[in-house]
PDB file of C-alpha atoms in Angstrom:
ATOM      1  CA  ARG A 832    -110.911 154.569 -72.198  1.00  0.00           C
ATOM      2  CA  LYS A 833    -111.222 154.030 -68.474  1.00  0.00           C
ATOM      3  CA  ASP A 834    -109.620 150.738 -67.420  1.00  0.00           C
ATOM      4  CA  ASN A 835    -111.658 148.946 -64.775  1.00  0.00           C
ATOM      5  CA  THR A 836    -109.810 145.632 -64.946  1.00  0.00           C
ATOM      6  CA  THR A 837    -107.422 146.232 -62.046  1.00  0.00           C
ATOM      7  CA  PRO A 838    -109.356 147.552 -59.061  1.00  0.00           C
ATOM      8  CA  THR A 839    -107.145 148.418 -56.093  1.00  0.00           C
ATOM      9  CA  HIS A 840    -109.790 149.430 -53.587  1.00  0.00           C
ATOM     10  CA  VAL A 841    -113.408 149.029 -52.666  1.00  0.00           C
ATOM     11  CA  SER A 842    -115.509 151.625 -54.448  1.00  0.00           C
ATOM     12  CA  ASN A 843    -117.227 154.304 -52.410  1.00  0.00           C
ATOM     13  CA  ASN A 844    -120.603 153.739 -54.052  1.00  0.00           C
ATOM     14  CA  THR A 845    -123.032 154.234 -51.181  1.00  0.00           C
ATOM     15  CA  THR A 846    -126.238 153.667 -53.137  1.00  0.00           C
ATOM     16  CA  MET A 847    -125.920 149.906 -53.700  1.00  0.00           C
ATOM     17  CA  THR A 848    -125.848 147.078 -51.212  1.00  0.00           C
ATOM     18  CA  LYS A 849    -122.286 145.791 -51.276  1.00  0.00           C
ATOM     19  CA  VAL A 850    -120.996 142.272 -50.642  1.00  0.00           C
ATOM     20  CA  VAL A 851    -117.335 141.371 -50.336  1.00  0.00           C
ATOM     21  CA  ILE A 852    -116.665 137.748 -51.276  1.00  0.00           C
ATOM     22  CA  VAL A 853    -113.381 136.547 -49.795  1.00  0.00           C
ATOM     23  CA  CYS A 854    -111.522 133.746 -51.580  1.00  0.00           C
ATOM     24  CA  THR A 855    -108.295 131.926 -50.841  1.00  0.00           C
ATOM     25  CA  SER A 856    -104.903 132.875 -52.257  1.00  0.00           C
ATOM     26  CA  ALA A 857    -103.403 129.451 -51.479  1.00  0.00           C
ATOM     27  CA  THR A 858    -102.441 127.067 -54.275  1.00  0.00           C
ATOM     28  CA  HIS A 859    -101.355 124.094 -52.156  1.00  0.00           C
ATOM     29  CA  LEU A 860    -102.259 122.444 -48.862  1.00  0.00           C
ATOM     30  CA  LYS A 861     -99.307 120.383 -47.590  1.00  0.00           C
ATOM     31  CA  GLY A 862     -98.303 119.583 -51.165  1.00  0.00           C
ATOM     32  CA  HIS A 863    -101.874 118.886 -52.237  1.00  0.00           C
ATOM     33  CA  PRO A 864    -102.893 121.174 -55.169  1.00  0.00           C
ATOM     34  CA  THR A 865    -105.888 123.246 -54.156  1.00  0.00           C
ATOM     35  CA  GLY A 866    -107.380 126.738 -54.327  1.00  0.00           C
ATOM     36  CA  LEU A 867    -110.870 128.152 -54.612  1.00  0.00           C
ATOM     37  CA  TRP A 868    -113.774 125.793 -55.281  1.00  0.00           C
ATOM     38  CA  LEU A 869    -115.177 127.794 -58.178  1.00  0.00           C
ATOM     39  CA  GLU A 870    -118.878 127.041 -57.613  1.00  0.00           C
ATOM     40  CA  GLU A 871    -118.580 128.678 -54.198  1.00  0.00           C
ATOM     41  CA  LEU A 872    -117.646 131.993 -55.814  1.00  0.00           C
ATOM     42  CA  ALA A 873    -119.663 131.765 -59.017  1.00  0.00           C
ATOM     43  CA  THR A 874    -123.010 130.852 -57.482  1.00  0.00           C
ATOM     44  CA  PRO A 875    -123.114 133.601 -54.832  1.00  0.00           C
ATOM     45  CA  TYR A 876    -121.680 136.097 -57.304  1.00  0.00           C
ATOM     46  CA  TYR A 877    -124.622 135.642 -59.671  1.00  0.00           C
ATOM     47  CA  SER A 878    -127.119 135.486 -56.816  1.00  0.00           C
ATOM     48  CA  PHE A 879    -125.906 138.829 -55.497  1.00  0.00           C
ATOM     49  CA  LYS A 880    -125.737 140.428 -58.938  1.00  0.00           C
ATOM     50  CA  LYS A 881    -129.306 139.277 -59.647  1.00  0.00           C
ATOM     51  CA  ALA A 882    -130.389 140.949 -56.400  1.00  0.00           C
ATOM     52  CA  GLY A 883    -128.856 144.210 -57.611  1.00  0.00           C
ATOM     53  CA  PHE A 884    -125.898 144.178 -55.220  1.00  0.00           C
ATOM     54  CA  GLU A 885    -122.396 145.392 -55.900  1.00  0.00           C
ATOM     55  CA  VAL A 886    -119.923 142.513 -55.585  1.00  0.00           C
ATOM     56  CA  VAL A 887    -116.270 142.863 -54.671  1.00  0.00           C
ATOM     57  CA  VAL A 888    -113.885 139.896 -54.718  1.00  0.00           C
ATOM     58  CA  ALA A 889    -111.049 139.920 -52.202  1.00  0.00           C
ATOM     59  CA  SER A 890    -108.310 137.551 -51.068  1.00  0.00           C
ATOM     60  CA  PRO A 891    -105.528 137.499 -48.478  1.00  0.00           C
ATOM     61  CA  LYS A 892    -102.819 138.403 -51.002  1.00  0.00           C
ATOM     62  CA  GLY A 893    -104.886 140.208 -53.625  1.00  0.00           C
ATOM     63  CA  GLY A 894    -104.414 139.549 -57.328  1.00  0.00           C
ATOM     64  CA  PRO A 895    -105.223 136.288 -59.152  1.00  0.00           C
ATOM     65  CA  ILE A 896    -107.199 133.692 -57.210  1.00  0.00           C
ATOM     66  CA  PRO A 897    -106.102 130.080 -57.784  1.00  0.00           C
ATOM     67  CA  ILE A 898    -108.914 127.758 -58.835  1.00  0.00           C
ATOM     68  CA  ASP A 899    -108.953 124.125 -57.741  1.00  0.00           C
ATOM     69  CA  LYS A 900    -108.787 122.176 -61.006  1.00  0.00           C
ATOM     70  CA  ASN A 901    -111.241 119.620 -59.651  1.00  0.00           C
ATOM     71  CA  SER A 902    -113.928 122.309 -59.415  1.00  0.00           C
ATOM     72  CA  ILE A 903    -113.873 122.810 -63.194  1.00  0.00           C
ATOM     73  CA  ALA A 904    -114.076 119.117 -64.062  1.00  0.00           C
ATOM     74  CA  GLY A 905    -117.055 116.868 -64.748  1.00  0.00           C
ATOM     75  CA  ASP A 906    -120.238 117.451 -62.793  1.00  0.00           C
ATOM     76  CA  PHE A 907    -118.400 119.774 -60.385  1.00  0.00           C
ATOM     77  CA  PHE A 908    -118.166 122.308 -63.228  1.00  0.00           C
ATOM     78  CA  THR A 909    -121.636 123.704 -62.645  1.00  0.00           C
ATOM     79  CA  GLU A 910    -123.568 125.966 -64.981  1.00  0.00           C
ATOM     80  CA  ALA A 911    -122.803 128.974 -62.788  1.00  0.00           C
ATOM     81  CA  ALA A 912    -119.107 128.087 -62.808  1.00  0.00           C
ATOM     82  CA  LYS A 913    -119.086 127.724 -66.594  1.00  0.00           C
ATOM     83  CA  LYS A 914    -120.857 131.066 -66.977  1.00  0.00           C
ATOM     84  CA  PHE A 915    -118.335 132.702 -64.644  1.00  0.00           C
ATOM     85  CA  MET A 916    -115.351 131.454 -66.644  1.00  0.00           C
ATOM     86  CA  HIS A 917    -116.789 132.976 -69.818  1.00  0.00           C
ATOM     87  CA  ASP A 918    -117.933 136.224 -68.183  1.00  0.00           C
ATOM     88  CA  ALA A 919    -115.266 138.879 -68.708  1.00  0.00           C
ATOM     89  CA  ASP A 920    -116.484 141.125 -65.882  1.00  0.00           C
ATOM     90  CA  ALA A 921    -116.742 138.268 -63.396  1.00  0.00           C
ATOM     91  CA  TYR A 922    -113.450 136.641 -64.316  1.00  0.00           C
ATOM     92  CA  SER A 923    -111.705 139.996 -64.107  1.00  0.00           C
ATOM     93  CA  LEU A 924    -112.736 140.272 -60.452  1.00  0.00           C
ATOM     94  CA  CYS A 925    -111.227 136.828 -59.849  1.00  0.00           C
ATOM     95  CA  SER A 926    -108.032 137.750 -61.694  1.00  0.00           C
ATOM     96  CA  HIS A 927    -107.590 141.084 -59.922  1.00  0.00           C
ATOM     97  CA  SER A 928    -108.931 140.463 -56.439  1.00  0.00           C
ATOM     98  CA  ILE A 929    -108.522 143.146 -53.805  1.00  0.00           C
ATOM     99  CA  ALA A 930    -106.147 142.557 -50.907  1.00  0.00           C
ATOM    100  CA  LEU A 931    -107.943 141.953 -47.621  1.00  0.00           C
ATOM    101  CA  ASP A 932    -105.851 144.479 -45.717  1.00  0.00           C
ATOM    102  CA  THR A 933    -107.361 147.300 -47.778  1.00  0.00           C
ATOM    103  CA  ILE A 934    -110.914 146.524 -46.635  1.00  0.00           C
ATOM    104  CA  THR A 935    -112.856 147.436 -43.487  1.00  0.00           C
ATOM    105  CA  LYS A 936    -116.366 146.562 -42.363  1.00  0.00           C
ATOM    106  CA  ASP A 937    -117.482 150.038 -43.372  1.00  0.00           C
ATOM    107  CA  ASP A 938    -116.774 149.160 -47.020  1.00  0.00           C
ATOM    108  CA  MET A 939    -119.566 146.609 -47.179  1.00  0.00           C
ATOM    109  CA  ASP A 940    -122.927 145.357 -46.025  1.00  0.00           C
ATOM    110  CA  ALA A 941    -121.970 141.686 -45.995  1.00  0.00           C
ATOM    111  CA  LEU A 942    -118.822 139.593 -45.794  1.00  0.00           C
ATOM    112  CA  TYR A 943    -119.029 136.238 -47.571  1.00  0.00           C
ATOM    113  CA  LEU A 944    -116.311 133.601 -47.168  1.00  0.00           C
ATOM    114  CA  ALA A 945    -116.089 131.237 -50.133  1.00  0.00           C
ATOM    115  CA  GLY A 946    -114.596 127.784 -49.743  1.00  0.00           C
ATOM    116  CA  GLY A 947    -112.086 125.444 -51.278  1.00  0.00           C
ATOM    117  CA  HIS A 948    -109.337 123.636 -49.395  1.00  0.00           C
ATOM    118  CA  GLY A 949    -107.045 126.604 -49.945  1.00  0.00           C
ATOM    119  CA  THR A 950    -108.857 128.269 -47.057  1.00  0.00           C
ATOM    120  CA  CYS A 951    -107.297 125.661 -44.767  1.00  0.00           C
ATOM    121  CA  VAL A 952    -104.000 127.462 -45.428  1.00  0.00           C
ATOM    122  CA  ASP A 953    -104.734 131.185 -45.412  1.00  0.00           C
ATOM    123  CA  PHE A 954    -108.088 131.579 -43.648  1.00  0.00           C
ATOM    124  CA  ILE A 955    -106.438 130.428 -40.403  1.00  0.00           C
ATOM    125  CA  ASP A 956    -103.677 132.208 -38.482  1.00  0.00           C
ATOM    126  CA  ASN A 957    -104.752 135.259 -40.453  1.00  0.00           C
ATOM    127  CA  ALA A 958    -105.059 138.275 -38.147  1.00  0.00           C
ATOM    128  CA  VAL A 959    -106.373 140.545 -40.901  1.00  0.00           C
ATOM    129  CA  LEU A 960    -109.238 138.202 -41.788  1.00  0.00           C
ATOM    130  CA  LYS A 961    -109.950 137.442 -38.129  1.00  0.00           C
ATOM    131  CA  ASN A 962    -110.257 141.145 -37.304  1.00  0.00           C
ATOM    132  CA  LEU A 963    -112.425 141.804 -40.347  1.00  0.00           C
ATOM    133  CA  ILE A 964    -114.809 138.962 -39.471  1.00  0.00           C
ATOM    134  CA  GLU A 965    -115.064 140.002 -35.825  1.00  0.00           C
ATOM    135  CA  SER A 966    -115.623 143.687 -36.547  1.00  0.00           C
ATOM    136  CA  THR A 967    -118.243 142.852 -39.170  1.00  0.00           C
ATOM    137  CA  TYR A 968    -120.024 140.306 -36.973  1.00  0.00           C
ATOM    138  CA  ASN A 969    -120.099 142.654 -34.006  1.00  0.00           C
ATOM    139  CA  ASP A 970    -121.753 145.362 -36.113  1.00  0.00           C
ATOM    140  CA  PRO A 971    -125.520 144.673 -35.956  1.00  0.00           C
ATOM    141  CA  THR A 972    -126.059 146.261 -39.360  1.00  0.00           C
ATOM    142  CA  LYS A 973    -123.774 143.785 -41.159  1.00  0.00           C
ATOM    143  CA  VAL A 974    -124.071 140.168 -42.326  1.00  0.00           C
ATOM    144  CA  VAL A 975    -121.338 137.519 -42.148  1.00  0.00           C
ATOM    145  CA  ALA A 976    -121.624 134.367 -44.256  1.00  0.00           C
ATOM    146  CA  ALA A 977    -119.378 131.397 -44.982  1.00  0.00           C
ATOM    147  CA  ASP A 978    -119.816 128.249 -47.055  1.00  0.00           C
ATOM    148  CA  CYS A 979    -118.141 124.821 -47.045  1.00  0.00           C
ATOM    149  CA  HIS A 980    -114.525 125.397 -45.886  1.00  0.00           C
ATOM    150  CA  GLY A 981    -115.063 129.148 -45.601  1.00  0.00           C
ATOM    151  CA  PRO A 982    -116.347 128.630 -42.034  1.00  0.00           C
ATOM    152  CA  ILE A 983    -112.892 127.421 -40.979  1.00  0.00           C
ATOM    153  CA  ALA A 984    -112.049 131.099 -40.431  1.00  0.00           C
ATOM    154  CA  LEU A 985    -114.903 131.462 -37.929  1.00  0.00           C
ATOM    155  CA  ALA A 986    -113.266 128.932 -35.615  1.00  0.00           C
ATOM    156  CA  GLU A 987    -110.539 131.440 -34.795  1.00  0.00           C
ATOM    157  CA  CYS A 988    -112.900 134.348 -34.147  1.00  0.00           C
ATOM    158  CA  VAL A 989    -114.487 135.579 -30.940  1.00  0.00           C
ATOM    159  CA  LYS A 990    -117.523 137.597 -29.938  1.00  0.00           C
ATOM    160  CA  SER A 991    -117.169 140.947 -28.197  1.00  0.00           C
ATOM    161  CA  ASP A 992    -117.178 139.132 -24.832  1.00  0.00           C
ATOM    162  CA  GLY A 993    -114.189 137.006 -25.839  1.00  0.00           C
ATOM    163  CA  SER A 994    -116.089 133.727 -26.220  1.00  0.00           C
ATOM    164  CA  PRO A 995    -115.834 131.701 -29.478  1.00  0.00           C
ATOM    165  CA  LEU A 996    -117.858 133.372 -32.194  1.00  0.00           C
ATOM    166  CA  VAL A 997    -119.844 130.209 -32.905  1.00  0.00           C
ATOM    167  CA  LYS A 998    -120.558 129.336 -29.259  1.00  0.00           C
ATOM    168  CA  ASP A 999    -124.297 128.732 -28.712  1.00  0.00           C
ATOM    169  CA  LEU A1000    -125.006 129.560 -32.365  1.00  0.00           C
ATOM    170  CA  ASN A1001    -126.674 127.351 -34.952  1.00  0.00           C
ATOM    171  CA  VAL A1002    -124.081 126.757 -37.658  1.00  0.00           C
ATOM    172  CA  THR A1003    -122.914 124.327 -40.303  1.00  0.00           C
ATOM    173  CA  GLY A1004    -119.854 123.772 -42.464  1.00  0.00           C
ATOM    174  CA  PHE A1005    -117.956 121.007 -44.244  1.00  0.00           C
ATOM    175  CA  THR A1006    -118.667 117.929 -42.167  1.00  0.00           C
ATOM    176  CA  ASP A1007    -116.224 115.407 -40.735  1.00  0.00           C
ATOM    177  CA  SER A1008    -117.726 112.684 -42.922  1.00  0.00           C
ATOM    178  CA  GLU A1009    -117.373 114.806 -46.069  1.00  0.00           C
ATOM    179  CA  GLU A1010    -113.730 115.494 -45.205  1.00  0.00           C
ATOM    180  CA  ASP A1011    -113.210 111.776 -44.763  1.00  0.00           C
ATOM    181  CA  ALA A1012    -114.886 111.114 -48.097  1.00  0.00           C
ATOM    182  CA  VAL A1013    -112.371 113.317 -49.927  1.00  0.00           C
ATOM    183  CA  GLN A1014    -109.559 111.661 -47.956  1.00  0.00           C
ATOM    184  CA  LEU A1015    -108.144 114.887 -46.515  1.00  0.00           C
ATOM    185  CA  THR A1016    -108.893 114.363 -42.828  1.00  0.00           C
ATOM    186  CA  SER A1017    -105.197 113.976 -42.039  1.00  0.00           C
ATOM    187  CA  VAL A1018    -104.227 116.931 -44.233  1.00  0.00           C
ATOM    188  CA  VAL A1019    -106.490 119.738 -43.003  1.00  0.00           C
ATOM    189  CA  PRO A1020    -105.371 121.661 -39.891  1.00  0.00           C
ATOM    190  CA  PHE A1021    -108.569 120.688 -38.075  1.00  0.00           C
ATOM    191  CA  LEU A1022    -112.047 119.438 -38.854  1.00  0.00           C
ATOM    192  CA  VAL A1023    -114.621 122.226 -39.065  1.00  0.00           C
ATOM    193  CA  GLU A1024    -117.491 120.224 -37.573  1.00  0.00           C
ATOM    194  CA  SER A1025    -115.455 118.858 -34.675  1.00  0.00           C
ATOM    195  CA  ARG A1026    -113.929 122.229 -33.860  1.00  0.00           C
ATOM    196  CA  PHE A1027    -117.291 123.999 -33.894  1.00  0.00           C
ATOM    197  CA  VAL A1028    -118.754 121.378 -31.561  1.00  0.00           C
ATOM    198  CA  GLU A1029    -115.739 121.762 -29.238  1.00  0.00           C
ATOM    199  CA  GLN A1030    -116.414 125.503 -29.186  1.00  0.00           C
ATOM    200  CA  GLY A1031    -120.009 125.006 -28.086  1.00  0.00           C
ATOM    201  CA  ALA A1032    -121.752 125.558 -31.399  1.00  0.00           C
ATOM    202  CA  LYS A1033    -125.059 123.906 -32.271  1.00  0.00           C
ATOM    203  CA  PHE A1034    -123.852 122.163 -35.409  1.00  0.00           C
ATOM    204  CA  GLU A1035    -126.463 121.183 -37.986  1.00  0.00           C
ATOM    205  CA  LYS A1036    -125.926 119.085 -41.094  1.00  0.00           C
ATOM    206  CA  ALA A1037    -127.632 117.369 -43.962  1.00  0.00           C
ATOM    207  CA  ASP A1038    -126.502 114.113 -45.550  1.00  0.00           C
ATOM    208  CA  ASP A1039    -123.135 114.352 -47.281  1.00  0.00           C
ATOM    209  CA  TRP A1040    -123.182 116.447 -50.464  1.00  0.00           C
ATOM    210  CA  HIS A1041    -126.727 117.694 -49.866  1.00  0.00           C
ATOM    211  CA  PRO A1042    -127.513 121.414 -49.527  1.00  0.00           C
ATOM    212  CA  LYS A1043    -127.779 122.890 -46.051  1.00  0.00           C
ATOM    213  CA  ALA A1044    -127.749 126.548 -45.045  1.00  0.00           C
ATOM    214  CA  VAL A1045    -128.171 127.711 -41.456  1.00  0.00           C
ATOM    215  CA  VAL A1046    -129.070 131.204 -40.277  1.00  0.00           C
ATOM    216  CA  ASP A1047    -128.536 132.481 -36.739  1.00  0.00           C
ATOM    217  CA  GLY A1048    -129.107 136.204 -36.452  1.00  0.00           C
ATOM    218  CA  LYS A1049    -126.827 137.866 -39.005  1.00  0.00           C
ATOM    219  CA  LEU A1050    -124.584 134.802 -39.400  1.00  0.00           C
ATOM    220  CA  VAL A1051    -125.183 132.476 -42.362  1.00  0.00           C
ATOM    221  CA  THR A1052    -123.286 129.239 -42.910  1.00  0.00           C
ATOM    222  CA  GLY A1053    -123.404 126.622 -45.669  1.00  0.00           C
ATOM    223  CA  GLN A1054    -122.312 122.996 -45.454  1.00  0.00           C
ATOM    224  CA  ASN A1055    -120.674 122.225 -48.795  1.00  0.00           C
ATOM    225  CA  PRO A1056    -120.447 123.266 -52.468  1.00  0.00           C
ATOM    226  CA  GLN A1057    -124.009 122.104 -53.006  1.00  0.00           C
ATOM    227  CA  SER A1058    -125.110 124.651 -50.377  1.00  0.00           C
ATOM    228  CA  SER A1059    -123.756 127.700 -52.193  1.00  0.00           C
ATOM    229  CA  GLU A1060    -127.088 128.670 -53.716  1.00  0.00           C
ATOM    230  CA  ALA A1061    -129.007 128.272 -50.451  1.00  0.00           C
ATOM    231  CA  CYS A1062    -126.335 130.107 -48.478  1.00  0.00           C
ATOM    232  CA  ALA A1063    -126.323 133.041 -50.880  1.00  0.00           C
ATOM    233  CA  ALA A1064    -130.137 133.146 -50.906  1.00  0.00           C
ATOM    234  CA  GLU A1065    -130.212 133.525 -47.119  1.00  0.00           C
ATOM    235  CA  VAL A1066    -127.721 136.396 -47.327  1.00  0.00           C
ATOM    236  CA  VAL A1067    -129.928 138.125 -49.892  1.00  0.00           C
ATOM    237  CA  LYS A1068    -132.945 137.752 -47.596  1.00  0.00           C
ATOM    238  CA  LEU A1069    -131.081 139.308 -44.681  1.00  0.00           C
ATOM    239  CA  LEU A1070    -129.750 142.201 -46.728  1.00  0.00           C
ATOM    240  CA  VAL A1071    -133.149 142.970 -48.207  1.00  0.00           C
ATOM    241  CA  THR A1072    -134.565 142.955 -44.670  1.00  0.00           C
ATOM    242  CA  VAL A1073    -131.825 145.325 -43.535  1.00  0.00           C
ATOM    243  CA  GLU A1074    -132.682 147.709 -46.327  1.00  0.00           C
TER     244      GLU A1074
END
């Protein structure tokens, strides 16, 4: 029997549209237990599978992805998240994620950065992720997307001319008021909204905890966990257009 539970590379299937979803490997943020916010992986995963895409799950370290316990509690434990936890194929991808340093832009059609406060640890000061985002963004045939805290990685990236990647672009991400609401303003390395504005981005937002997805060219950003469905839907639209 062929064992497909421990993938070590991105497959070379060239017939399917391929999306790499990048998740955090971090379990703590300054002593605060954290990880992936499960909805932000589960929802896009099923959206992309429904569209007929191949989905690869990657992380900075590779291997098991830590899940923020709060994302599997109460109303935060969405139907998509529940389905994911009971889906052997999906959960296997989360348990055996591929290391980022084994992936290049040529392995995929879209790069999707999932959120969770763990990204505040290993999506910044990460040269491998920075280079992957920049090379993917600067390829006009590719799509880059990020939801909630996933966009924190974009703040460290630049365009081909050396200017901030988000400068003059319409974007969104976890807002300053949402960060304040979860009482982590003093814990995160910087506030996504404030940093994007400092970098010259045209930051858009909905009310706290309401869905908001923004598209500017081949860049898609989502505001919060509630935006995961809208963010993924915009990626699907762009990839179908590309095809």
